[in-house]
Coordinates of C-alpha atoms in Angstrom, one line a residue:
X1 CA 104.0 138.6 98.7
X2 CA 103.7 138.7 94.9
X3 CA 102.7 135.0 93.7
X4 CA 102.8 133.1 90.5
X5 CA 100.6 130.3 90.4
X6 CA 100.5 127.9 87.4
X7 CA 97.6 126.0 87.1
X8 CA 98.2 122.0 85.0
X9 CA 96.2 121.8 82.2
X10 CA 95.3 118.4 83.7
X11 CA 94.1 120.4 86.8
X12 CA 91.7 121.4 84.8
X13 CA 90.6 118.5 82.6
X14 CA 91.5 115.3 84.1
X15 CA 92.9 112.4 82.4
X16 CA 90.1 110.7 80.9
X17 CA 87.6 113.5 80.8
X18 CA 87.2 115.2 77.5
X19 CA 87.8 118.9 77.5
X20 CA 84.2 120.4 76.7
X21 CA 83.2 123.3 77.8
X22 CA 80.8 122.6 81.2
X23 CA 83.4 120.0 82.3
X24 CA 86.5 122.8 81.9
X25 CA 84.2 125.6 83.6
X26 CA 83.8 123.0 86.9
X27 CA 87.3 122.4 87.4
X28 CA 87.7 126.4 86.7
X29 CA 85.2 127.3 89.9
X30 CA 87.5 124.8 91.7
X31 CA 90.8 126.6 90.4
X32 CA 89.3 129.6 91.0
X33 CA 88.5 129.0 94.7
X34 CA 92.0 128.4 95.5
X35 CA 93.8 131.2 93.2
X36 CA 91.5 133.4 95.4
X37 CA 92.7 132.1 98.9
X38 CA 95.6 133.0 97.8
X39 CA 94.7 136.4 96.2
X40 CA 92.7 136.9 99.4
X41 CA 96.1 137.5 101.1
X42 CA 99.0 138.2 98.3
X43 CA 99.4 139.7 95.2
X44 CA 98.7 136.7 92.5
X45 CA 99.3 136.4 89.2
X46 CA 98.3 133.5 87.2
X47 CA 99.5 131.3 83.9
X48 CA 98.1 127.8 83.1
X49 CA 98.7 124.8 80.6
X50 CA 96.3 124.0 78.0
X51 CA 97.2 120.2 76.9
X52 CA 94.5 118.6 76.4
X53 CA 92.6 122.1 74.8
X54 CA 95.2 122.4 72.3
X55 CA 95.2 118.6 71.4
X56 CA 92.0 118.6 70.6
X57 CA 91.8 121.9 68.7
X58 CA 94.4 120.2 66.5
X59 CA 92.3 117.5 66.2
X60 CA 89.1 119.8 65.1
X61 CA 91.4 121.8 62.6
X62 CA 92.7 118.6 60.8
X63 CA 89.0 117.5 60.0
X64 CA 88.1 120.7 58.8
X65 CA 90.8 120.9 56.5
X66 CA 90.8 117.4 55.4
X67 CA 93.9 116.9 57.3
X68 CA 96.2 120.0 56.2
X69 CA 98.2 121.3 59.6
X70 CA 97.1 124.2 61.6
X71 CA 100.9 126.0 63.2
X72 CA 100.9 124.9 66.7
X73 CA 101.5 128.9 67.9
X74 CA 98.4 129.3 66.3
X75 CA 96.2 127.0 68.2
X76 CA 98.2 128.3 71.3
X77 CA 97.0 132.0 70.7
X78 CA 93.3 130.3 70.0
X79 CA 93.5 128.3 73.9
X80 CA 95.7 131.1 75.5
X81 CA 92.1 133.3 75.0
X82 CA 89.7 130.7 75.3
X83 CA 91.0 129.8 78.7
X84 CA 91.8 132.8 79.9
X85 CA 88.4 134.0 79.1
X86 CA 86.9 131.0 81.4
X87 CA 89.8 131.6 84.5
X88 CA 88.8 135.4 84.1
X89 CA 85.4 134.7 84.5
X90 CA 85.6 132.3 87.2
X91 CA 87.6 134.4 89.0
X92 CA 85.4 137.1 89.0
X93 CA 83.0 135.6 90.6
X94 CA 85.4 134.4 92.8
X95 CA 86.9 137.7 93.8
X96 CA 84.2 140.6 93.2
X97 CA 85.0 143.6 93.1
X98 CA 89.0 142.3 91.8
X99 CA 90.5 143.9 88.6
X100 CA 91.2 141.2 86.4
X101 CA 92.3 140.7 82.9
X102 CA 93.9 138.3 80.3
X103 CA 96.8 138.9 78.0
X104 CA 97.8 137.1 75.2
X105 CA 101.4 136.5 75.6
X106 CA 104.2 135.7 73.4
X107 CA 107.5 134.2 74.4
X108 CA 110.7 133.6 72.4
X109 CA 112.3 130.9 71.8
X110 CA 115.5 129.7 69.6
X111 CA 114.6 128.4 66.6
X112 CA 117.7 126.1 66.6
X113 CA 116.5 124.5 69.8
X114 CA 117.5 121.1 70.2
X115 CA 114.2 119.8 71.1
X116 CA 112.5 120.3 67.5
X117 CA 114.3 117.1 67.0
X118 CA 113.1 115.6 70.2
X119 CA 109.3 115.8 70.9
X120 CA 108.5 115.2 74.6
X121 CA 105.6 117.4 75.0
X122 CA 102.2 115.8 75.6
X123 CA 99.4 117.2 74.5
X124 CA 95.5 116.3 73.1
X125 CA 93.6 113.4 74.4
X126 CA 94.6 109.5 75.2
X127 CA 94.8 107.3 72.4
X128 CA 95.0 103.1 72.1
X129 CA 97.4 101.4 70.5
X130 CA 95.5 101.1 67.3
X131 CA 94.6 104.7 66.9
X132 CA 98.2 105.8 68.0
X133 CA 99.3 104.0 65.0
X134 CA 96.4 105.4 62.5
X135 CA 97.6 108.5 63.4
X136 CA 101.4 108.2 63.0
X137 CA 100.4 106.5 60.0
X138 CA 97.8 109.4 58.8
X139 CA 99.4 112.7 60.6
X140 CA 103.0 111.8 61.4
X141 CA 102.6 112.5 64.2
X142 CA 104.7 111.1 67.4
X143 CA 103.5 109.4 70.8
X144 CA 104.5 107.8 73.8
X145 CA 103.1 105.5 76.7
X146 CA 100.7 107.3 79.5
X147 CA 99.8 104.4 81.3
X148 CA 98.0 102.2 79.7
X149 CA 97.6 104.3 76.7
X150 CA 99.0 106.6 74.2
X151 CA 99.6 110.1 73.7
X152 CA 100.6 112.9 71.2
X153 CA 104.2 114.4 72.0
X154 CA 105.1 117.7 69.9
X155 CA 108.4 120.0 70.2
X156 CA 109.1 122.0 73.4
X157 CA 112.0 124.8 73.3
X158 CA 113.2 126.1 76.2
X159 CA 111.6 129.7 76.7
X160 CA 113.9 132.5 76.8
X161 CA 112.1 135.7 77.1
X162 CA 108.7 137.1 77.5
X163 CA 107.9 139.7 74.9
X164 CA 105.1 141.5 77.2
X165 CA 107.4 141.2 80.5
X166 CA 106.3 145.2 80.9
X167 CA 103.0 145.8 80.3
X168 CA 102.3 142.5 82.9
X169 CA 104.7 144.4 85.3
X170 CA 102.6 147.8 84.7
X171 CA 98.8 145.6 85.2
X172 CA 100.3 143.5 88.3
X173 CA 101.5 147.0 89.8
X174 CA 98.7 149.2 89.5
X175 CA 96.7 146.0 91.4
X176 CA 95.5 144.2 88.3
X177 CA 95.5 140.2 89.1
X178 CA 96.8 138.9 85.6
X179 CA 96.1 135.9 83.7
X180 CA 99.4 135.8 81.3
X181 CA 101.8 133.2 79.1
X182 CA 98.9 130.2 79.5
X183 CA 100.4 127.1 77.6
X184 CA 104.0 128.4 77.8
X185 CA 102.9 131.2 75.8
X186 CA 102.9 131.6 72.0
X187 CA 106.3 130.5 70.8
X188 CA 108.0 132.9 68.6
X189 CA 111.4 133.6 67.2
X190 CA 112.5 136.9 66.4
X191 CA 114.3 137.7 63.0
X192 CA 117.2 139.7 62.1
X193 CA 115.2 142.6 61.4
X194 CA 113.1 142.2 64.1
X195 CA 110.3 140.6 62.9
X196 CA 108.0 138.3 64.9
X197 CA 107.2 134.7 63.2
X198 CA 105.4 131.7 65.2
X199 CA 107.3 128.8 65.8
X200 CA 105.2 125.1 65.6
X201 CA 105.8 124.2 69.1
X202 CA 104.4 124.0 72.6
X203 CA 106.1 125.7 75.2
X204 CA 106.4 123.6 78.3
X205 CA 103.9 125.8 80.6
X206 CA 105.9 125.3 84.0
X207 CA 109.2 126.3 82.5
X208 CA 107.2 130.1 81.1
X209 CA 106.1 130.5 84.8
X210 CA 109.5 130.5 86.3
X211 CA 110.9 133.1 83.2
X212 CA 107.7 135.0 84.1
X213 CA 108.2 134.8 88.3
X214 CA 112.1 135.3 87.6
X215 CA 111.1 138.7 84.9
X216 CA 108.2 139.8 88.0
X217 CA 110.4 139.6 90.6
X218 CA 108.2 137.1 92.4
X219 CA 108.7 135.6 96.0
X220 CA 106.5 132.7 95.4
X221 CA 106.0 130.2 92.0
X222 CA 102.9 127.3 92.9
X223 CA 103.2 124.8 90.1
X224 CA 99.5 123.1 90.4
X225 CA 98.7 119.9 89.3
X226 CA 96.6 116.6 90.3
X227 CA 99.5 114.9 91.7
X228 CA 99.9 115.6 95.6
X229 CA 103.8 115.9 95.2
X230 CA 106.9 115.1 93.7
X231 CA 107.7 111.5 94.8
X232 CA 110.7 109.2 94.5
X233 CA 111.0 106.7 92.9
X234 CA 107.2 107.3 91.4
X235 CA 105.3 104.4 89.8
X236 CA 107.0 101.6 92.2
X237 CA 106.2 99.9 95.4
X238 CA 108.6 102.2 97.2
X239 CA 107.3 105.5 95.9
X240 CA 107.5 108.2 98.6
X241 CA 106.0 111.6 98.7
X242 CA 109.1 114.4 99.1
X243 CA 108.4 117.3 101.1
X244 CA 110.9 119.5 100.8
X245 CA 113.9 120.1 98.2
X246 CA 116.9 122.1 97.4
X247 CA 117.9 122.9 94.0
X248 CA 120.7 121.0 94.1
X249 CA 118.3 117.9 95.4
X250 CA 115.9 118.8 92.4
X251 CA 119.1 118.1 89.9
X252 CA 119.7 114.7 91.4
X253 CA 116.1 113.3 90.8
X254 CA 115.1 111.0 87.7
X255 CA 112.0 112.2 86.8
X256 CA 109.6 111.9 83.8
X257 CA 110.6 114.7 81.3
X258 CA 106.9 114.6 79.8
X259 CA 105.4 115.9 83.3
X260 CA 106.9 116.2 86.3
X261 CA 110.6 116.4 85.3
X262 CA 110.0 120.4 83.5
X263 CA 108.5 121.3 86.9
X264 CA 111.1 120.2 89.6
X265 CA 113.4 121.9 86.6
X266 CA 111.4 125.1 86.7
X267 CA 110.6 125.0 90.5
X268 CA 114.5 124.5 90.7
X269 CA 115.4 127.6 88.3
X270 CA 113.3 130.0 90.1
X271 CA 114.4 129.3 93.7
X272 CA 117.9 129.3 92.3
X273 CA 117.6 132.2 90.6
X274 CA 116.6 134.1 93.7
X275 CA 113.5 133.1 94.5
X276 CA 112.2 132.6 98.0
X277 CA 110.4 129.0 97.4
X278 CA 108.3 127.3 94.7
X279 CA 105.6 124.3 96.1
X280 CA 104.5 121.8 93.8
X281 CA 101.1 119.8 95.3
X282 CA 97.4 119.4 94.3
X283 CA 95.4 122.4 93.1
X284 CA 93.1 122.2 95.4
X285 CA 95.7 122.4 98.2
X286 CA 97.7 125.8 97.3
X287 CA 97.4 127.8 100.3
X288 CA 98.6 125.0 102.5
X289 CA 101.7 124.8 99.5
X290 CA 102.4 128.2 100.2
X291 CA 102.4 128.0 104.2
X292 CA 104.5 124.8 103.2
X293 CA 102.1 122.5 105.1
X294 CA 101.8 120.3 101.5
X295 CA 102.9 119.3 98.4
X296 CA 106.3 119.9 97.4
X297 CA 108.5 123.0 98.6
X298 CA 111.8 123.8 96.5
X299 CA 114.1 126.2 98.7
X300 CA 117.6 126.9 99.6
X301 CA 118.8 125.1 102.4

């Protein structure tokens, strides 16, 4: 079975924690342990989110330029290595013996996408009230409520194609596990000539994995976070865990369109689009996704 697991960026640094390097390389043993049950038995290939990386590389960019803006694509290339770099090296130990390798990965979008004018994509570190404003103030820059605090929100275009779609094909093929389109990718339009320009943006990570499990063929798309499942009626007294959906189901739900909304969306497009099933759960759980013993399973009826 050919797999597509996308690992949270919150999977790996959890809210609160800041994203240094010996904290990001513990969650990565523990990401890597259960990518490799699943390699162990399928072919895998793997893409993950970077919010809280790319936040805060935005954050270190803006002091070293007394301010002046770094392009978002750009600070996606920078994570899309430095990440992939730690999963690949986690992973080897993990899997010895495994071919692995990382590819930076761009993916188009439409530069007329609605969602320039609407930022809903979280990214960077928690803020309070008071620094949310400094920064509005300062940056222009545009938040919303996560819990009890504040977070950056930038533009997130709907992906539309993955510019190396074939050279992934030929690694996952000739038995290369690949580590591709982390953070969405690196958003890109195309021009009338053909020419390739970034696009300041962040690609919503979950939505890239189901273009990339749709373009591979895939049987299986994990979508692995730190939330156990997709629940109803999440954040209430009568919030329940949901253990299986249809995509019809998945259209019906009210969910939060900065996290868990994109990936019931992207679980939903995949299985629509001919996949077998897509699971949704804990990182930790993803076998027992898979066998759909946990989490969140999206399937035909």
């Amino acid at each position: 079975m050919r797999v597509v697991i996308a690992l949270g960026g919150n999977a790996l640094v959890r809210k609160g924690e800041r994203p240094d390097t010996d904290i990001q390389a513990e969650r990565l043993r523990e990401a890597a342990a259960a990518v490799a049950e699943v390699a162990a038995e399928h072919e895998v290939v793997v893409t993950h989110g970077n919010g809280p990386q790319i936040g805060m590389l935005a954050l270190q960019a803006a002091a070293l330029a007394g301010g002046r803006e770094t392009p978002l694509d750009i600070f996606g290339a920078e994570s899309e290595g430095l990440i992939g770099y730690m999963i690949e090296r986690a992973l080897a130990a993990a899997l010895p013996g495994r071919d692995i390798a990382t590819l930076l990965t761009m993916v188009e979008v439409d530069a007329g996408d609605p969602a320039f004018a609407h930022p809903s994509k979280p990214i960077g570190p928690w803020y309070d009230a008071a620094e949310a404003r400094g920064l509005e103030a300062e940056r222009g820059w545009h938040f919303v409520a996560d819990g009890e605090r504040k977070r950056r929100v930038v533009p997130s275009p709907i992906p539309q194609r993955i510019l190396e779609l074939p050279t992934i094909r030929l690694l996952v093929e000739n038995g290369v596990l690949v580590i591709c389109a982390g953070r969405g990718g690196i958003p890109v339009a195309l021009g009338a000539d053909g020419a390739i320009r970034g696009i300041d943006a962040v690609i919503d990570k979950d939505r890239a994995a189901a273009v990339l499990a749709q373009g591979l063929g895939a049987d299986a798309l994990l979508l692995l976070t730190y939330v156990d499942a997709v629940y109803r009626d999440w954040g209430t007294k009568d919030a329940e865990p949901i253990a299986t959906l249809s995509p019809g189901d998945a259209a019906a739900l009210t969910l939060d369109p900065g996290s868990m909304g994109p990936k019931v969306e992207a679980a939903a497009a995949f299985v629509a689009g001919g996949g077998a099933l897509a699971g949704i759960g804990r990182l930790e759980a993803a076998g027992d996704i898979l066998a759909g013993r946990a989490g969140t399973t999206v399937r035909q009826r």
